[in-house]
XYZ file of C-alpha atoms in Angstrom:
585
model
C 12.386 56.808 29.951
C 11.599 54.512 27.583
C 8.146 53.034 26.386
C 7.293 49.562 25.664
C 4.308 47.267 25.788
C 4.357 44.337 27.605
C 1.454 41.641 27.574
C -0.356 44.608 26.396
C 0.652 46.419 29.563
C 2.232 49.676 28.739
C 5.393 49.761 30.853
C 8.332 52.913 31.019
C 11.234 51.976 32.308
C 14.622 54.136 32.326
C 16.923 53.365 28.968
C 19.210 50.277 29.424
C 16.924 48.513 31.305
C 16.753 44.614 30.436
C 13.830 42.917 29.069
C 13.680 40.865 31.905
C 14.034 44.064 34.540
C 11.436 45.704 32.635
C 8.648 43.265 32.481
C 9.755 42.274 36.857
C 9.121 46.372 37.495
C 5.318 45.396 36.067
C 4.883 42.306 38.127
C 5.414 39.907 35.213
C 7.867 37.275 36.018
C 10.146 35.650 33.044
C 11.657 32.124 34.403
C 15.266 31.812 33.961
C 17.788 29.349 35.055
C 21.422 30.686 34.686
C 20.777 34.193 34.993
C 22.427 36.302 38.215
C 22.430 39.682 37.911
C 25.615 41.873 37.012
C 27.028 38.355 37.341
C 25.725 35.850 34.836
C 23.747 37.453 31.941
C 25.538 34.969 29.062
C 21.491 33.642 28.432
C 22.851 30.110 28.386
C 19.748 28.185 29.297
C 17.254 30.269 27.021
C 14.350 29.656 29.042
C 13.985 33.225 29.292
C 13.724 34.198 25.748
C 10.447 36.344 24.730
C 8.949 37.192 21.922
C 9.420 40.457 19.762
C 7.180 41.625 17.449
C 8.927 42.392 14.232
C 11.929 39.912 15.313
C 12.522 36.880 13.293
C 13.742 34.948 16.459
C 13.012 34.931 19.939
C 15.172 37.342 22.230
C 16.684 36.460 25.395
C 15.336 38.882 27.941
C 18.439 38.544 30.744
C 20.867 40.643 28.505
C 18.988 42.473 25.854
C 17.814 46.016 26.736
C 14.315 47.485 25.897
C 13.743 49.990 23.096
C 11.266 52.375 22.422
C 7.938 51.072 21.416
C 8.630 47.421 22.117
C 5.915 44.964 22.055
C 6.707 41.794 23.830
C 4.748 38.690 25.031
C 6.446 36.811 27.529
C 4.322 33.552 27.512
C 2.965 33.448 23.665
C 2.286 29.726 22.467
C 5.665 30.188 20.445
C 7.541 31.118 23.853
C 5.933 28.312 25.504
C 6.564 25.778 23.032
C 10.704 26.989 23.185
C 10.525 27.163 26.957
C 9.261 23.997 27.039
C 11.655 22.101 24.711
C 14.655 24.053 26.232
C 13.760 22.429 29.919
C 13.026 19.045 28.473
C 16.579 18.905 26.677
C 18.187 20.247 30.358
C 16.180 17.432 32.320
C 17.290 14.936 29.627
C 20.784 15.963 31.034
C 19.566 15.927 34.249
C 19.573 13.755 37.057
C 15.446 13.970 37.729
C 15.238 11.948 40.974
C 14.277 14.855 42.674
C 12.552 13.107 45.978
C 16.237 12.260 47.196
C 17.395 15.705 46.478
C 18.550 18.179 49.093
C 16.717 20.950 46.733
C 13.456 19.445 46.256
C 10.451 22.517 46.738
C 13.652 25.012 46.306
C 14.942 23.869 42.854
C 14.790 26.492 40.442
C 14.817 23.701 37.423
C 11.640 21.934 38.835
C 9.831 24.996 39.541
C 10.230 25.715 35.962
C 9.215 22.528 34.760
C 6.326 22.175 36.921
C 5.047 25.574 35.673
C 5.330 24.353 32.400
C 3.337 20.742 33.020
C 6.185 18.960 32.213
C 5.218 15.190 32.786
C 7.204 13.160 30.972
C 10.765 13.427 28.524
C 10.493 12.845 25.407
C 14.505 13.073 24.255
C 16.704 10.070 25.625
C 18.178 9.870 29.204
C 22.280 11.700 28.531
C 23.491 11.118 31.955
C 27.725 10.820 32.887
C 28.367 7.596 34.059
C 31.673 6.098 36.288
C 34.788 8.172 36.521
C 33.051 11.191 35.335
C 30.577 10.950 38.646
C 33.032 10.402 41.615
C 33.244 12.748 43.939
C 34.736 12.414 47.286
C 32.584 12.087 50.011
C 34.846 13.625 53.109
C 35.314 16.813 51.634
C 33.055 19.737 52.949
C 31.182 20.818 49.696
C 30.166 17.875 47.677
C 28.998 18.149 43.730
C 26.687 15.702 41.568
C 27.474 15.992 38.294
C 24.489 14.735 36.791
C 22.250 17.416 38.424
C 24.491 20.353 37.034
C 22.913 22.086 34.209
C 25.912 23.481 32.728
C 24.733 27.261 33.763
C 27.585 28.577 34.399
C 27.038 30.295 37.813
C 29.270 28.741 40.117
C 32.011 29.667 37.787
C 30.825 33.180 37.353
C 30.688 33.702 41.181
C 33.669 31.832 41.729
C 35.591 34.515 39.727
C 33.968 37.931 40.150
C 32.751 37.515 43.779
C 35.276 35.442 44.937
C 38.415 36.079 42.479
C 39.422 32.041 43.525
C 38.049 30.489 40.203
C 37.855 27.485 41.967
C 35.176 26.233 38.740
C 35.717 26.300 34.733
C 34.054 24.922 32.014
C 35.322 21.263 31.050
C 34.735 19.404 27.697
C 33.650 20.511 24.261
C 30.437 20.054 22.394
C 27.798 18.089 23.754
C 30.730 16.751 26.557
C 31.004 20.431 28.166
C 30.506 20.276 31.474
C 31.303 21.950 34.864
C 34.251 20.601 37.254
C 37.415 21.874 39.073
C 39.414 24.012 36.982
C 42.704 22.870 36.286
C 42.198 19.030 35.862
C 42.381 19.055 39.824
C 40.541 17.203 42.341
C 38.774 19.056 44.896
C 40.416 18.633 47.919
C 43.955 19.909 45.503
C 42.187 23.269 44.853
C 42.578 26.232 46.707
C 38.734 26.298 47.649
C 37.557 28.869 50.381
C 34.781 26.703 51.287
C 32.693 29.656 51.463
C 29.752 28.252 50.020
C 28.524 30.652 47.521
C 28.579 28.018 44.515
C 26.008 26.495 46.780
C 23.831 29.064 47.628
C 23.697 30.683 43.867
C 23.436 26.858 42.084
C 20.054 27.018 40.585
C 19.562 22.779 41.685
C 21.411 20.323 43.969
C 24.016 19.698 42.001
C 26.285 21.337 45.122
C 25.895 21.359 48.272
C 27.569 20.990 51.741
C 28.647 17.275 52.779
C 25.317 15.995 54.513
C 26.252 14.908 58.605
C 22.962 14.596 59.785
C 22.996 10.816 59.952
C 26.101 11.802 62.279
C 24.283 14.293 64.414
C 21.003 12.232 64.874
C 23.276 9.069 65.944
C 24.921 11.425 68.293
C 22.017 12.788 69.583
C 20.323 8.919 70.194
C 23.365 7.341 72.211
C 23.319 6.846 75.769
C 26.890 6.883 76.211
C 27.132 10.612 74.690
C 26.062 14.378 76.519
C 25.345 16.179 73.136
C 26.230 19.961 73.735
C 24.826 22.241 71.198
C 25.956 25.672 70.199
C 24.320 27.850 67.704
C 25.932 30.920 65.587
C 24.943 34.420 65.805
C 23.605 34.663 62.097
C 21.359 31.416 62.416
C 18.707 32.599 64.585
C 18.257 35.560 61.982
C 17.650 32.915 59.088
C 16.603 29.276 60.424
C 13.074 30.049 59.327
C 13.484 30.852 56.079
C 13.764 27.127 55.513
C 9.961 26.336 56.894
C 8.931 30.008 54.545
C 8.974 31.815 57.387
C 9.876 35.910 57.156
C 13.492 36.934 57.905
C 13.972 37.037 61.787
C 10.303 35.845 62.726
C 11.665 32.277 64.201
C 13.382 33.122 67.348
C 16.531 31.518 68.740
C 14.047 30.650 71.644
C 12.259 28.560 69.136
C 15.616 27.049 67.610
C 16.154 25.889 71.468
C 13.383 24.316 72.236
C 13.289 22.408 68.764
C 16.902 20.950 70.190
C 15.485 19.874 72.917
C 13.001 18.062 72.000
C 15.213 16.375 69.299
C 17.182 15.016 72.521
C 19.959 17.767 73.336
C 20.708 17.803 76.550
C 22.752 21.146 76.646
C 21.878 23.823 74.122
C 24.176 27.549 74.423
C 24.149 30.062 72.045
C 27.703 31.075 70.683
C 27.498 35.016 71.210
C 28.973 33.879 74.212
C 32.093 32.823 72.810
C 31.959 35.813 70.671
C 31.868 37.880 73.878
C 34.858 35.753 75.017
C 36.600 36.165 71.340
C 36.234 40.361 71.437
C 37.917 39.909 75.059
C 40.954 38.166 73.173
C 40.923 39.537 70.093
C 39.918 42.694 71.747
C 42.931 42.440 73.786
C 45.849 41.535 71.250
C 44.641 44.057 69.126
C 46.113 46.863 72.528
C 49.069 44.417 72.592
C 49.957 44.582 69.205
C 49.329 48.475 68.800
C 51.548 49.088 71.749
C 54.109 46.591 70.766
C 54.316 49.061 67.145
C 53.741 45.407 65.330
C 51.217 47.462 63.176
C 53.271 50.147 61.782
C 53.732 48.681 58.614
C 50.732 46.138 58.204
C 47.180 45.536 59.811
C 46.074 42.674 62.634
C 43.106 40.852 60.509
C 40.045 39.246 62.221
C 40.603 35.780 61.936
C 37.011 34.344 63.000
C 35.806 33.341 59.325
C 37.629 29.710 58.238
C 36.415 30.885 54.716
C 38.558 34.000 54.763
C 41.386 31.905 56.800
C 42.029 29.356 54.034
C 41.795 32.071 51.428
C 44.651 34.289 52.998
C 46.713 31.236 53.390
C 46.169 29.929 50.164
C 46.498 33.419 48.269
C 49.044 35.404 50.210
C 50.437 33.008 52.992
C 53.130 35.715 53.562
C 50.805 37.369 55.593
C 49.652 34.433 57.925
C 51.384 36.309 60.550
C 48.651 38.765 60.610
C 45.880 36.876 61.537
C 44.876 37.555 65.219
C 45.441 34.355 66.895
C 42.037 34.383 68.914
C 40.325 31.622 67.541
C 36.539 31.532 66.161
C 34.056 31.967 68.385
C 32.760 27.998 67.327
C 36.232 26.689 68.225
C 37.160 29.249 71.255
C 33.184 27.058 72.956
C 34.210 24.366 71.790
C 37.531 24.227 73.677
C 35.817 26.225 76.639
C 32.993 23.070 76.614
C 35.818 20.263 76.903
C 37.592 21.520 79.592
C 36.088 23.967 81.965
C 32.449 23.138 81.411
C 33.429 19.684 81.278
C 34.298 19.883 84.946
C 31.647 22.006 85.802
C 29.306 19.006 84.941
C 31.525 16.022 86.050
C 32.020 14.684 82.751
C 35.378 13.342 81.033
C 35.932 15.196 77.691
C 35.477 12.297 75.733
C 31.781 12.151 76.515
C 31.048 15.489 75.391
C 29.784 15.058 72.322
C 30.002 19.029 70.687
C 27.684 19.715 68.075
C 27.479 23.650 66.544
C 25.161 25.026 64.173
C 26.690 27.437 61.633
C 25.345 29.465 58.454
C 29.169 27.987 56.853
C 30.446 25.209 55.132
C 34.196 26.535 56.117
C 33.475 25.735 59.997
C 33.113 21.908 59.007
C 36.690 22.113 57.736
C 38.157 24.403 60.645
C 37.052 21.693 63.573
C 39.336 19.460 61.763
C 42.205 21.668 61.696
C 45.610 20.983 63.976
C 45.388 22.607 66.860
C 41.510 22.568 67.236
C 41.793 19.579 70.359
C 41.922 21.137 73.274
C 42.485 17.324 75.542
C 43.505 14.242 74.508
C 39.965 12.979 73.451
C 39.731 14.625 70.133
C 38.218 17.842 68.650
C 37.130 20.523 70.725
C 33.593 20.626 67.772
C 32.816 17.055 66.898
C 30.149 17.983 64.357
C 29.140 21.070 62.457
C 25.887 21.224 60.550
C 24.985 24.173 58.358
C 21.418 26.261 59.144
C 20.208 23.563 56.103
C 21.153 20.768 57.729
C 19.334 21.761 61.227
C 16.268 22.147 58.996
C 16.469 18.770 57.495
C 16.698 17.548 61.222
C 13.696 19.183 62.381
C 11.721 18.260 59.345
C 12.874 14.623 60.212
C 11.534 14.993 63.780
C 8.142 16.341 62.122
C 8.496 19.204 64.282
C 5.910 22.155 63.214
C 8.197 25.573 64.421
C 5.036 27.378 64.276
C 3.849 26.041 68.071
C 7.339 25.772 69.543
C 7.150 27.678 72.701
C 10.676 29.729 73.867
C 13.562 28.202 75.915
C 16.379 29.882 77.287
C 20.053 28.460 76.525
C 21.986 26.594 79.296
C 24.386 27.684 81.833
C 27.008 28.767 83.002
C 27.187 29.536 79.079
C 24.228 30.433 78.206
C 24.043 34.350 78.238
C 25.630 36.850 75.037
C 25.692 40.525 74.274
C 24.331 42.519 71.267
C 27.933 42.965 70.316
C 28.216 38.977 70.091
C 24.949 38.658 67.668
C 26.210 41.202 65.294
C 29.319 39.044 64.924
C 26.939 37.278 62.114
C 26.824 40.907 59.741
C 29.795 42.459 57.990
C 31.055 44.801 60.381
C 29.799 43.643 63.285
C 33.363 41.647 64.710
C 35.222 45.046 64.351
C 32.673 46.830 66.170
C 32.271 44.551 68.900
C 35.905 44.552 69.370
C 36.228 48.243 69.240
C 33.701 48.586 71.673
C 35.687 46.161 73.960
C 38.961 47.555 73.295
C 38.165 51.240 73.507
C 36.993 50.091 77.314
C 40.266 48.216 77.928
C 42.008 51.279 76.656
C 40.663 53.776 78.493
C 38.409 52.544 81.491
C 35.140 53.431 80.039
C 32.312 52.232 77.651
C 32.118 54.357 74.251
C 28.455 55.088 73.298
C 27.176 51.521 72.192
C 26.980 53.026 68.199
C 29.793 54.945 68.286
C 31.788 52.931 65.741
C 28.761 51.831 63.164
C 30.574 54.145 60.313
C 31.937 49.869 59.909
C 28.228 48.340 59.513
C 26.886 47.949 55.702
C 27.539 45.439 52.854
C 28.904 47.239 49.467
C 29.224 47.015 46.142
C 32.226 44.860 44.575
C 35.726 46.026 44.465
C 35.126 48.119 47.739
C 35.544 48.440 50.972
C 34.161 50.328 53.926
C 37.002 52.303 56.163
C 37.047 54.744 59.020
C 39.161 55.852 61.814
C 38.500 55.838 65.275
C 39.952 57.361 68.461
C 40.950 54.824 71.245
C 41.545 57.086 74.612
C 44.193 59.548 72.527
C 45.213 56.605 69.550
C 44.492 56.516 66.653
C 42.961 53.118 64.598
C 42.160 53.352 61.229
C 39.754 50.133 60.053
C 38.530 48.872 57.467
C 35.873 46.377 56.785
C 35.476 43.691 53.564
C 32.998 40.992 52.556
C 33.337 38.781 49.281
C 36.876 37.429 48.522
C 37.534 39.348 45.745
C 36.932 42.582 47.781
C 39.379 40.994 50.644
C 41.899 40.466 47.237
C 41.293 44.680 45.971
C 41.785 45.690 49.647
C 45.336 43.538 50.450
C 46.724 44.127 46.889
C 46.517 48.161 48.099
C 47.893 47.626 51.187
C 51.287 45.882 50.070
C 51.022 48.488 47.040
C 50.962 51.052 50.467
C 48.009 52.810 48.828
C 46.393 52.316 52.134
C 47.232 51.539 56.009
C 44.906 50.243 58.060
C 46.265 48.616 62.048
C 43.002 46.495 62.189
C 40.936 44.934 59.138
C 37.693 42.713 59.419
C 37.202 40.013 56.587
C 34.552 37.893 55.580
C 34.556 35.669 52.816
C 30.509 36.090 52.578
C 28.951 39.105 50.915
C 27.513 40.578 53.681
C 29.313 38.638 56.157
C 27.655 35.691 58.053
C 24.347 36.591 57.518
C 24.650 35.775 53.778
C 26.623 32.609 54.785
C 26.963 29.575 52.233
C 25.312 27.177 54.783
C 22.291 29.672 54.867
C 18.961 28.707 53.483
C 18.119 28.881 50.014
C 14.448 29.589 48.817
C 15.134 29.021 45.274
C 14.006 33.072 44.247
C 17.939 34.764 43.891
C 16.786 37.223 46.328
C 19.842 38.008 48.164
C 18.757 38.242 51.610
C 22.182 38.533 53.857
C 20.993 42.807 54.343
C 17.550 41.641 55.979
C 19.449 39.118 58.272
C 21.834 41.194 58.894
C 19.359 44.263 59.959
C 17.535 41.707 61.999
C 20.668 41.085 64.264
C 21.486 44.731 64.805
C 17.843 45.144 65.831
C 18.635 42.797 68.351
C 21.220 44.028 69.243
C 19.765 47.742 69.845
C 17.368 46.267 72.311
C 19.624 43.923 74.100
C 20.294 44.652 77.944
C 24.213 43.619 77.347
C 25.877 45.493 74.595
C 29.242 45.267 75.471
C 31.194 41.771 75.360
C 33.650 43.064 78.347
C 29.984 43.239 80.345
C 28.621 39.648 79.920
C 28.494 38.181 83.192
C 29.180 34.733 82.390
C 32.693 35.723 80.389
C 33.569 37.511 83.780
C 32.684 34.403 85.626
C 34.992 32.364 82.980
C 37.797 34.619 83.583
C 37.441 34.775 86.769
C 37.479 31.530 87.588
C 39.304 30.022 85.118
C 41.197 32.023 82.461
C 42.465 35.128 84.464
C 42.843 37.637 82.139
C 42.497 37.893 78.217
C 45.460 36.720 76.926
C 46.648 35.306 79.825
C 48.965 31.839 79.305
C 45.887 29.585 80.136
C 43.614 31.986 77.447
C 46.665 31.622 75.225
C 46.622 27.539 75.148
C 42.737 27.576 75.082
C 41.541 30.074 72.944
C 44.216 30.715 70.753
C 45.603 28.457 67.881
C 48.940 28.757 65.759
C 47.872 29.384 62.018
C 50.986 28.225 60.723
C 50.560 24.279 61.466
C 48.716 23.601 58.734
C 48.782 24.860 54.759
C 46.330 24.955 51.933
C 47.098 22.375 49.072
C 48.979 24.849 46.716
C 50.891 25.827 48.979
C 52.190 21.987 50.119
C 55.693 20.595 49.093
């Protein structure tokens, strides 16, 4: 251990240890802008420098380790003064019209600056003006150039989380700036649209393209039925955004709010994740008995994010994707057809709204194939878990006294396997738990596959093997990009053989989605929302997607059997008819 004083608070912490780790294990908080740890510790912004005694200069704390017998003040009138001018020379840079900002109360940058009394700039407004600030406004993930600070972190996680380097510095000197590597425009880039530049920028200078104006028009005309459908990992994570714990607002709650915002249908999606495990479920046994996985795996194909990566990366192996489609588009398709008979209407008057923790699904509803009739998309709209909260806060709804409501039928009802859809893991066990009972006749124990549950650290993956009525499936599960790049690279290598392999483009799967909410702390918090679902999960009545009464309904009525030619040409979607831009003649 090593000692060190702190704010004259003796402190031991084990050797290598950062400044900054060190003084956080004794309660005193450093501010810093641009650091991430183990992802960006380059101590670019040097707001959280500190002062040494016998050191001529002040010390970054992010990326400088403690020694023995250390004294340190964190917040000595020299620190201050340096903090201080360091923010005022970022806000000169900065955009500071923070009342039309989607960060505003979450923005690391104005937390700092308010801590520091920052009132007014004394250093010149340095703000880009005309070419340098367009942007198009169609695309999915939108970025404001004048509110980037030049930290570095999209880039950073970008490369070593995602491996898509998507970002890179542009510029030199007092030009350098952020923007699309490659001298490209957005929409040309190979982007995943996963979202994690968003969630991990320190201000709004990214976010997801704002619809709400779309969804509140929607939601006001006469002429439209808004249908609603909300994702698995949402209801583990909508409250976050009113500072609410982890998993304390209820889905119930999330209802209700709808409701009184003017939805007049409002299902929960782990019904179409019940009805995806039946298909996906389903051509897994197909495939295996067909010997199409001898050589290579089936891959879940319910994350957009991991879709356009595959397809932009190795589109050789587009023919592995499972066909099923999402569980947003397989309800969306279900809504325009057979519960648009159900309730009398023509598809064109449905409009389809879903609620996602992903800026990927905004770009999948768009996608050829996704139109189920004649009167466009199956998913009109998609708004991320930060857009619903800017809708309720419009509505001045307080969640605190919403009572519970129960979603609509006929679609209304989902299984524990469908919420854990939303955690890394939790599509390959719901569709082993499915397939091992179209295999052999039976239900497995509801845990017997959670060897898959469980984020990980980088460049890893979880596997295991499991024993469907005498066959053999070896799995494996991934989240982050570049984790889903170290697992495919060993399976054409042949290091490894897998017949069935999960992806998610999020670390940690849904849960830690780049739509999520964002508290402005760098807490990663996709392992709480993810431990929330499988609690629900554990105490749901259903825990079997094969046992949801309303999928039986659907099939019986309607679809037949999984897989059947009417499941086929609603629930299933050809991957090939479109391409990522690098990959376009």
């Amino acid at each position: 251990m090593v000692n060190l004083t702190i704010n004259n608070t003796p402190v031991a912490v084990p050797e290598g240890t950062t400044i900054l780790d060190a003084a956080a294990s004794a309660g005193i908080e450093i501010p810093s802008l641009c650091y991430l740890k183990d992802i960006n510790e380059i101590s670019a912004c040097r707001v959280c420098c500190v002062e040494v005694e016998g050191e001529g200069k002040l010390v970054p704390s992010c990326n400088n380790v403690v020694r023995e017998g250390m004294v340190i003040h964190t917040n000595s009138p020299r620190v201050r003064e340096a903090r201080r001018t360091n923010v005022e020379l970022i806000l000169s840079q900065h955009d500071n019209k923070c009342a039309t900002c989607v960060r505003s109360g979450t923005c690391q940058l104005q937390k700092v600056a308010t801590d520091l009394g920052v009132l007014t700039i004394p250093y010149p407004a340095d703000l880009a003006q005309g070419k340098k600030t367009n942007w198009t406004t169609t695309f999915p993930l939108y970025r404001d150039v004048n509110k980037c600070i030049k930290c570095m972190r999209c880039v950073q996680v970008c490369d070593k989380v995602q491996s898509l380097s998507v970002w890179d510095v542009s510029g030199s000197g007092s030009r350098t700036t952020i923007d699309v590597s490659g001298h490209r425009f957005i929409k040309e880039a190979d982007c995943s649209l996963c979202g994690q530049c968003i969630t991990h920028c320190p201000t709004g200078a990214l976010r997801e393209r704002d619809d709400t104006a779309r969804a509140f028009a929607a939601l006001a005309d006469p002429h439209k039925v808004t249908v609603v459908q909300i994702a698995p990992a949402v209801r583990a994570a909508w409250g976050e955004a009113f500072g609410q714990q982890t998993g304390s607002a209820t889905i119930g709650q999330l209802i209700t709010a709808l409701r009184k915002m003017g939805a007049e249908y409002v299902f929960d999606t782990t019904f179409s994740a019940d009805l995806t495990i039946m298909e996906e479920g389903t051509e897994l046994l197909h495939r295996l008995q067909a010997g199409d996985l001898t050589e290579l795996p089936m891959f879940t194909s319910c994350c957009p994010g991991w879709v356009r990566f595959l397809k932009s990366q190795y589109p050789e192996l587009t023919g592995r994707l499972s066909t099923s489609k999402s569980p947003q588009q397989m309800f969306g398709a279900v809504c325009k057809t057979w519960l648009a008979e159900r309730l009398s209407l023509a598809p064109e008057q449905i409009f389809s709204i879903s609620i996602m923790p992903c800026v990927a699904k905004k770009a999948e509803c768009e996608l050829p194939g996704m139109q189920s009739t004649d009167a466009g998309p199956d998913v009109d709209l998609v708004l991320t878990t930060r857009e619903f909260a800017r809708l309720v806060r419009a509505e001045h709804i307080d969640i605190s006294t919403l009572p519970e409501s129960e979603p609509d039928s006929p679609l209304g009802p989902g299984s524990g396997a469908g919420v854990i859809f939303g955690a890394t893991g939790g599509v390959m066990e719901a569709a082993l738990r499915s397939a091992y009972f179209l295999a052999a006749g039976r239900n497995p124990a509801a845990d017997a596959f959670h060897e898959v549950r469980g984020t990980f650290a980088y460049r890893g993956w979880r596997e295991a093997c499991f024993d469907l009525n005498g066959t053999p499936v070896r799995c494996a599960v991934a989240n982050g990009l570049a984790n889903a790049r170290h697992l495919i690279e060993a399976l054409l290598r042949g290091d490894v053989h897998y017949e069935f392999v999960e992806v998610m483009a999020c670390p940690g799967g849904c849960a830690g989605g780049g739509g999520q909410p964002i508290d402005g702390s760098d807490r990663e918090k996709a392992v709480d929302r993810g431990d929330v679902l499988y609690q629900l999960d554990a105490c749901a009545d259903i825990r079997f997607s094969h046992e949801n009464p309303a999928v039986q309904a659907l099939y019986r009525e309607s679809l037949g059997t999984p897989c059947s030619e009417q499941a086929e040409h609603l629930l299933h979607c050809d991957h090939f008819a479109w391409e990522m831009p690098h990959n376009r003649s």
